[in-house]
Coordinates of C-alpha atoms in Angstrom, one line a residue:
Chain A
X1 CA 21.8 -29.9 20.1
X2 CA 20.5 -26.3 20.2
X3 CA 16.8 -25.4 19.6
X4 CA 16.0 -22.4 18.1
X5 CA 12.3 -20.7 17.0
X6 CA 12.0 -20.3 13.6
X7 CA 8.1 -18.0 12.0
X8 CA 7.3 -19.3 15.6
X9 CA 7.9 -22.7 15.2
X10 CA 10.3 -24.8 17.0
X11 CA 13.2 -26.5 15.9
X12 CA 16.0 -28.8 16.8
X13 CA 19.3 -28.0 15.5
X14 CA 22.1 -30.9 15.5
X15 CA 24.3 -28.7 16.1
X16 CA 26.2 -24.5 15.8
X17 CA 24.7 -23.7 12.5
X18 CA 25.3 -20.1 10.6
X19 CA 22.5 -18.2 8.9
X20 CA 23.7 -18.7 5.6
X21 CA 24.0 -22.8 6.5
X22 CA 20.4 -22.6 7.8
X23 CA 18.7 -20.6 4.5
X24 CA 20.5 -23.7 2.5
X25 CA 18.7 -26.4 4.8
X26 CA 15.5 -24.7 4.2
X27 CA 15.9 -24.5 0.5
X28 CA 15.6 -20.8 0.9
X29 CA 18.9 -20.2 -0.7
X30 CA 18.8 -17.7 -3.8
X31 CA 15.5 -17.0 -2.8
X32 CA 14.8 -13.3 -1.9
X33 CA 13.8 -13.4 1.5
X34 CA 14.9 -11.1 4.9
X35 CA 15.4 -12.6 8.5
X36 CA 15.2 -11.0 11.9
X37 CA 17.6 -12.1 14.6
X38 CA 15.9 -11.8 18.3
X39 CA 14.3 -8.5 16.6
X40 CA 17.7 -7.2 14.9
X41 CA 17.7 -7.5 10.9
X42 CA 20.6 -9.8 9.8
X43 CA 21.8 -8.4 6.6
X44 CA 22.0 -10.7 3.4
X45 CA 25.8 -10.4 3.6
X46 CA 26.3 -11.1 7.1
X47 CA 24.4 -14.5 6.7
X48 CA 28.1 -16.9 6.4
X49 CA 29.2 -15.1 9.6
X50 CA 26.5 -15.5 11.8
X51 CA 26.7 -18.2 13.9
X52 CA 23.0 -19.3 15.5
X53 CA 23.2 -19.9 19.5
X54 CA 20.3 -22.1 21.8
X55 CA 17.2 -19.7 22.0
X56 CA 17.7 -17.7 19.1
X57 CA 14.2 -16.6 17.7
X58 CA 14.3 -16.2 14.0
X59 CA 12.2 -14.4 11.6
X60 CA 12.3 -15.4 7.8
X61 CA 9.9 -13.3 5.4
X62 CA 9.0 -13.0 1.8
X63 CA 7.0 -10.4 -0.1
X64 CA 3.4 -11.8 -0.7
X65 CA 0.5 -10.1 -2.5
X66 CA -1.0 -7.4 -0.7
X67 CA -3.2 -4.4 -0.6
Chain B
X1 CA 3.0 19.2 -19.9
X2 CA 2.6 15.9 -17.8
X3 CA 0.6 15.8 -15.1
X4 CA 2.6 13.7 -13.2
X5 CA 2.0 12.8 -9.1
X6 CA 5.2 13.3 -7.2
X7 CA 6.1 11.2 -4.8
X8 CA 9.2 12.0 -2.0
X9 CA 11.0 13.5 -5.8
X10 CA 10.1 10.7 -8.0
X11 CA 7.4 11.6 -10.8
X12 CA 4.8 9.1 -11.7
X13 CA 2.2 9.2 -14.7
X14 CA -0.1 6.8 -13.3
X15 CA -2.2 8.0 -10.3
X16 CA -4.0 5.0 -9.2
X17 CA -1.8 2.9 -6.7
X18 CA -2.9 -0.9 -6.7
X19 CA -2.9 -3.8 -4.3
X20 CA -1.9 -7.6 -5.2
X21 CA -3.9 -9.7 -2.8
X22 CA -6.6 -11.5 -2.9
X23 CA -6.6 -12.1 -6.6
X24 CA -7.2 -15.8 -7.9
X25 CA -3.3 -16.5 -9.2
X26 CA -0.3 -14.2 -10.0
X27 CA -1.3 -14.6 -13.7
X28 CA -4.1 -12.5 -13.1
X29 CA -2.5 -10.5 -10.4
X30 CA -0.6 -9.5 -13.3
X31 CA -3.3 -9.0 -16.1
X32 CA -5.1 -6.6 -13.4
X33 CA -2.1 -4.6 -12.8
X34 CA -1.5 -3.7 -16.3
X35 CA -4.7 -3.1 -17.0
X36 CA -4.4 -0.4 -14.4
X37 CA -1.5 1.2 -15.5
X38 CA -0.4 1.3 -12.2
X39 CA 3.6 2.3 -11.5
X40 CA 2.8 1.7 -7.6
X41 CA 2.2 -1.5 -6.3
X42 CA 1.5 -2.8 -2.3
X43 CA 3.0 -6.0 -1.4
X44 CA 3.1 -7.3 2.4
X45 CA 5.6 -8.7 4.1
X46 CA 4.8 -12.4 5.5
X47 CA 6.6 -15.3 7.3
X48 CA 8.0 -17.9 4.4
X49 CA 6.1 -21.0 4.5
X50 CA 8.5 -23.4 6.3
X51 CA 7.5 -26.4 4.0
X52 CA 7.9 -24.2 0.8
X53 CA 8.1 -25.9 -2.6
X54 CA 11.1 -24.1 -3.7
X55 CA 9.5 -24.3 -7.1
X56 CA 6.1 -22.3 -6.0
X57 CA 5.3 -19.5 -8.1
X58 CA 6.2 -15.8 -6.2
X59 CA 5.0 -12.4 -6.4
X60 CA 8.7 -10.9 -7.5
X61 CA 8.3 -13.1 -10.9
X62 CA 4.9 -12.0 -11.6
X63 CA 5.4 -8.6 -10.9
X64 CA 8.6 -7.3 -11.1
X65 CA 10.3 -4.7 -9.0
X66 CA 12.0 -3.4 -12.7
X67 CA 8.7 -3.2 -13.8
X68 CA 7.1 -1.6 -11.2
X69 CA 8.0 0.3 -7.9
X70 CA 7.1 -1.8 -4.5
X71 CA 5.4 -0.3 -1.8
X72 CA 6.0 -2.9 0.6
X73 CA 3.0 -2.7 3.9
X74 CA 2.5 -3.2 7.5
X75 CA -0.9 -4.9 6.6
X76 CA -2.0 -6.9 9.9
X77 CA 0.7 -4.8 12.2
X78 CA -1.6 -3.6 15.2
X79 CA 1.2 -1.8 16.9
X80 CA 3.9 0.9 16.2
X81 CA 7.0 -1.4 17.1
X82 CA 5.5 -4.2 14.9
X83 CA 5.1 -2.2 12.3
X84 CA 8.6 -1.1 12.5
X85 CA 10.1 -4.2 12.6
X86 CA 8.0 -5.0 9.4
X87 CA 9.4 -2.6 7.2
X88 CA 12.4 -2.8 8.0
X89 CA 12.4 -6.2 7.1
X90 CA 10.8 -5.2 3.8
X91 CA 13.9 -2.6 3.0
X92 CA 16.3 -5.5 3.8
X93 CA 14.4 -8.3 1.8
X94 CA 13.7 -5.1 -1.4
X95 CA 18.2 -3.9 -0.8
X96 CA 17.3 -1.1 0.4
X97 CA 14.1 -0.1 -1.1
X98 CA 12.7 3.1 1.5
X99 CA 9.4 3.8 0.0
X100 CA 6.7 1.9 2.4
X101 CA 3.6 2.1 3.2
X102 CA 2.9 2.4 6.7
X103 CA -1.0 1.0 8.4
X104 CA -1.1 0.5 12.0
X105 CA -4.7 -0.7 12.7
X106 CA -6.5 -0.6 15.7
X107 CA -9.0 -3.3 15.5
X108 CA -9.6 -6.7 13.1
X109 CA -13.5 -5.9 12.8
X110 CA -13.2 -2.2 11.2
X111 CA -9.5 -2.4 10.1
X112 CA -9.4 1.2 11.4
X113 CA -6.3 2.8 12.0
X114 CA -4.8 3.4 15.9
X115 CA -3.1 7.0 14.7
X116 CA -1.4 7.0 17.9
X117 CA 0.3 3.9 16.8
X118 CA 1.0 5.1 13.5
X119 CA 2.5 8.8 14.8
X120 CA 4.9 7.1 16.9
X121 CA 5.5 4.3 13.9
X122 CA 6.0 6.9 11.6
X123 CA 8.9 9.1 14.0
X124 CA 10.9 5.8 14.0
X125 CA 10.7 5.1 10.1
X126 CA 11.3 9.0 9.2
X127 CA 14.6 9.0 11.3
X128 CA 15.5 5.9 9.9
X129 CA 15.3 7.4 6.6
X130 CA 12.0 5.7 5.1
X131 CA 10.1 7.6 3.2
X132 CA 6.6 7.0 4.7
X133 CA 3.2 7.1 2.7
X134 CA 1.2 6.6 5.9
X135 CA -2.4 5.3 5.7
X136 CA -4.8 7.2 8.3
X137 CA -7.8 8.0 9.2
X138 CA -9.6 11.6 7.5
X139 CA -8.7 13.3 10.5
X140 CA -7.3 16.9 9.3
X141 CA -5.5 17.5 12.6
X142 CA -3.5 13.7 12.6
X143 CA -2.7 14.1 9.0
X144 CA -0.7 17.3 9.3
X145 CA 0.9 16.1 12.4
X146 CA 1.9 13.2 10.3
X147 CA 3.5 15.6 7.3
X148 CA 5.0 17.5 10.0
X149 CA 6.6 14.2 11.2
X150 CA 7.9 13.9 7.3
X151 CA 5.4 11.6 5.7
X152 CA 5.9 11.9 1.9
X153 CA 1.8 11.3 1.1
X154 CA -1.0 10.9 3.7
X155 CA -3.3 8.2 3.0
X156 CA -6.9 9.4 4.6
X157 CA -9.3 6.4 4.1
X158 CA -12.6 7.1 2.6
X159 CA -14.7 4.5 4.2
X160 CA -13.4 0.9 5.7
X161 CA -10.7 -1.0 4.1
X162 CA -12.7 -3.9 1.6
X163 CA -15.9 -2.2 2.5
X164 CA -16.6 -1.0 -1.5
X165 CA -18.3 1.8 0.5
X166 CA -17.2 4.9 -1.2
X167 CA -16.5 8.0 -0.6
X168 CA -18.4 8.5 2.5
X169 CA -16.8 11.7 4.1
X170 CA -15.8 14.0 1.2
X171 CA -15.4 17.3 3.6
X172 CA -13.6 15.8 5.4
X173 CA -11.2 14.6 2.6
X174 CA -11.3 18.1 1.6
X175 CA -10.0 19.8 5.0
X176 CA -7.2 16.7 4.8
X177 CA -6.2 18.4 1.3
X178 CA -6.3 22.1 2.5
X179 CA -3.8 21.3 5.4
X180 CA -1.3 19.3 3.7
X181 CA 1.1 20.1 1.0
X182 CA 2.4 16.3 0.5
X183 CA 0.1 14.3 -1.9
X184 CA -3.1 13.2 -0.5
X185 CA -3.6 9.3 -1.6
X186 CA -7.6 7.7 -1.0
X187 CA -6.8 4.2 0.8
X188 CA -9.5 2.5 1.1
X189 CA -12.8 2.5 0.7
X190 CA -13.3 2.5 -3.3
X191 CA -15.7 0.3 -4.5
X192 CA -16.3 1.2 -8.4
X193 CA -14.8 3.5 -10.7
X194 CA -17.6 6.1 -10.2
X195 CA -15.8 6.3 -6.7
X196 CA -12.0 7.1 -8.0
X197 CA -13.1 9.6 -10.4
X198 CA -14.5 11.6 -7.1
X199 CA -11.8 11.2 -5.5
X200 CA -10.2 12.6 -7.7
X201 CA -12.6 15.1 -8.7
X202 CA -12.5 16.2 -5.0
X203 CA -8.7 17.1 -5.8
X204 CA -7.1 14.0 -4.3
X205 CA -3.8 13.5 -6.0
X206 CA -4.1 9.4 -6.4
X207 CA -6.5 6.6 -5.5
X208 CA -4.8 3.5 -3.7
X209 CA -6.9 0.3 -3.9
X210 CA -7.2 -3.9 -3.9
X211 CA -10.0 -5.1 -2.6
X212 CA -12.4 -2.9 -5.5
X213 CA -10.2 -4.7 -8.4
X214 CA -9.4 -8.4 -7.1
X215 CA -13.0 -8.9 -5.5
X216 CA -14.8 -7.4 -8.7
X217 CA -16.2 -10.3 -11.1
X218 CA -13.9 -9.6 -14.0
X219 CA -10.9 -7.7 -11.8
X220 CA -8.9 -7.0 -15.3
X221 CA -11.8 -5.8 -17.0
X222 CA -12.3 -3.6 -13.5
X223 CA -8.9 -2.4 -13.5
X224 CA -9.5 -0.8 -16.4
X225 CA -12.1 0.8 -15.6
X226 CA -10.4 2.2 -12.5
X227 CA -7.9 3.5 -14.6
X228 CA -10.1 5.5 -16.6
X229 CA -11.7 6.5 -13.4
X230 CA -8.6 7.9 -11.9
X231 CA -7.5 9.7 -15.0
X232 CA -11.6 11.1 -15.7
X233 CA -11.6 12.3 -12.4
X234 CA -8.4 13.9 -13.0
X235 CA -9.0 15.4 -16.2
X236 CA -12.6 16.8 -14.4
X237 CA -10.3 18.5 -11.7
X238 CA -7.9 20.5 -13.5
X239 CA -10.7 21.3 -16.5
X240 CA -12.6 22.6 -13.2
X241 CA -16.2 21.9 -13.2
X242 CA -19.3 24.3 -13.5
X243 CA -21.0 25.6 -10.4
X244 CA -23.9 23.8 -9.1
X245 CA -26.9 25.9 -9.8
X246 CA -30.2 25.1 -8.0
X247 CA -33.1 26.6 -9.8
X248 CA -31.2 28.7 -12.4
X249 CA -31.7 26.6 -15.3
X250 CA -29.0 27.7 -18.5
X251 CA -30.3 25.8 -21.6
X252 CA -27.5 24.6 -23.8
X253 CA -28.8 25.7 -27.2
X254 CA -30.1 28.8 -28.6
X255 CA -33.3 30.2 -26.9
X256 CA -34.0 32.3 -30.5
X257 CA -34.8 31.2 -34.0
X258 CA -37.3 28.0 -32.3
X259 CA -40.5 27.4 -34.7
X260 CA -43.4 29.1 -34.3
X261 CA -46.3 27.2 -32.0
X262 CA -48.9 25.6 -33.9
X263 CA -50.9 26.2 -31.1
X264 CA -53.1 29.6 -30.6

């Protein structure tokens, strides 16, 4: 088990996960979003290579309406 | 010949800038933004709902980035490094898009920018290669400081952000204008299209707004307005207006051939 925080929240991970892995549980895949590693930017690419460790804290954004 | 605004190289016709909050559903988010003619549109940059109907309706359907040009926002960032972290996000999440708009705001009653915030935001995006339209207070001395930093438009605010308030500090808008060379944008502060067209006619190069359009009754019918506004007060600038003469009346027709008084 590894927990990681995910938007602040969280989350128990059964096990060594990668990015890309993670954006498919979440349902986020194909969607256009951007994620933040512990404050790094993960590019879109890297996502199958990155392996998530304990403690990581992710960030996961969209584009929303604005002014 | 076009009068088009430049920004950082790229020509656009429109000069009003638009948000896309606040309004009731993207369908009319939409209807506003063409009724604006806007080319420029603000979108923030939030966390993704974790329990997310994949099937909800997004922003990037209703308003695409082939149709329009995104000016993703640090809306809510309150200091430099958050900010940062924001848009850099937003170039990653837009492949690469560098045109932002940069707000670092100092407090959540007034919305008011922290400009010290915002220089030292603003060093980090230029030497990353963003190209910063950086929303400010109507401070002459902080907005050249930001051009000199490489800004490519400095948006002075003309009275609080959602305030509808107006244009409530033209001179200073106009010392803004004679210091800087890069376009000066009005963020903030319009409420009705009577305030965009002085904006404009003050010489400002676009109008940037949200809250005036999405909070109006009918926002599309508003938009449209605004865009006449905009383009008005344009037209009123370059035509350049008549002198203000107190107690020097000029009547506008002919002062011989009137008939003869009855009278006497």
């Amino acid at each position: 088990m590894i927990s990681i925080i995910i938007n602040g929240e969280t989350r128990q991970l059964s096990g060594t996960l990668t990015v890309a892995a993670l954006i498919d549980e979440m349902g986020l895949t194909g969607k256009r979003v951007a994620l933040e590693r512990n404050g790094e930017i993960v590019p879109r690419s890297t996502f199958p290579n990155q392996q998530l460790a304990d403690g990581d804290k992710l960030e996961i954004v969209v584009a929303v309406g604005g002014g | 010949m076009a009068d088009n605004l430049i920004i950082a190289g790229k020509s656009y016709s429109s000069r009003l800038l638009v948000g896309t909050g606040k309004y009731k559903d993207f369908t009319e988010t939409r209807a506003a933004l063409d009724a604006s003619g806007a080319e420029i549109v603000t979108v923030a940059i939030r966390r993704t709902n974790l329990g997310q109907n994949a099937n909800e309706p997004n922003l990037l359907d209703a308003v695409p980035m082939s149709k329009f040009t995104y000016l993703p926002n640090t809306a809510g960032c309150y200091t430099a490094d958050d900010a940062v972290r924001t848009l850099r996000l937003a170039r990653e999440l837009l492949d690469g898009h560098s045109l932002v708009k940069l707000e670092v705001l100092g407090d959540p009653q007034s919305l008011y920018p922290n400009v010290i915030e915002t220089i030292s935001a603003a060093k980090t995006l230029v030497a990353e290669g963003f190209q910063v339209m950086v929303y400010t207070s109507d401070d002459p001395i902080v907005a050249k400081q930001l051009e000199d930093i490489g800004c490519v438009a400095i948006m002075p605010l003309a009275s609080l952000i959602g305030s509808g308030m107006g244009i409530l500090n033209p001179w200073n808008l106009q010392l803004v204008m004679e210091r800087v060379k890069v376009p000066v944008i009005v963020d903030a502060g319009v409420g009705t299209a009577s305030d965009a067209a002085i904006a404009m006619e003050l010489g400002c190069h676009g109008v940037l707004m949200n809250t005036a359009i999405a909070g109006a009754k009918d926002p599309v019918l508003m938009a449209s307005a605004m865009k006449k506004g905009v383009e008005a007060g344009r037209e009123a600038f370059l035509a350049g207006r008549m002198p203000k003469k107190l107690y020097s009346a000029s009547p506008s027709s002919p002062t011989a051939g009137i008939i003869s008084s009855t009278r006497s």
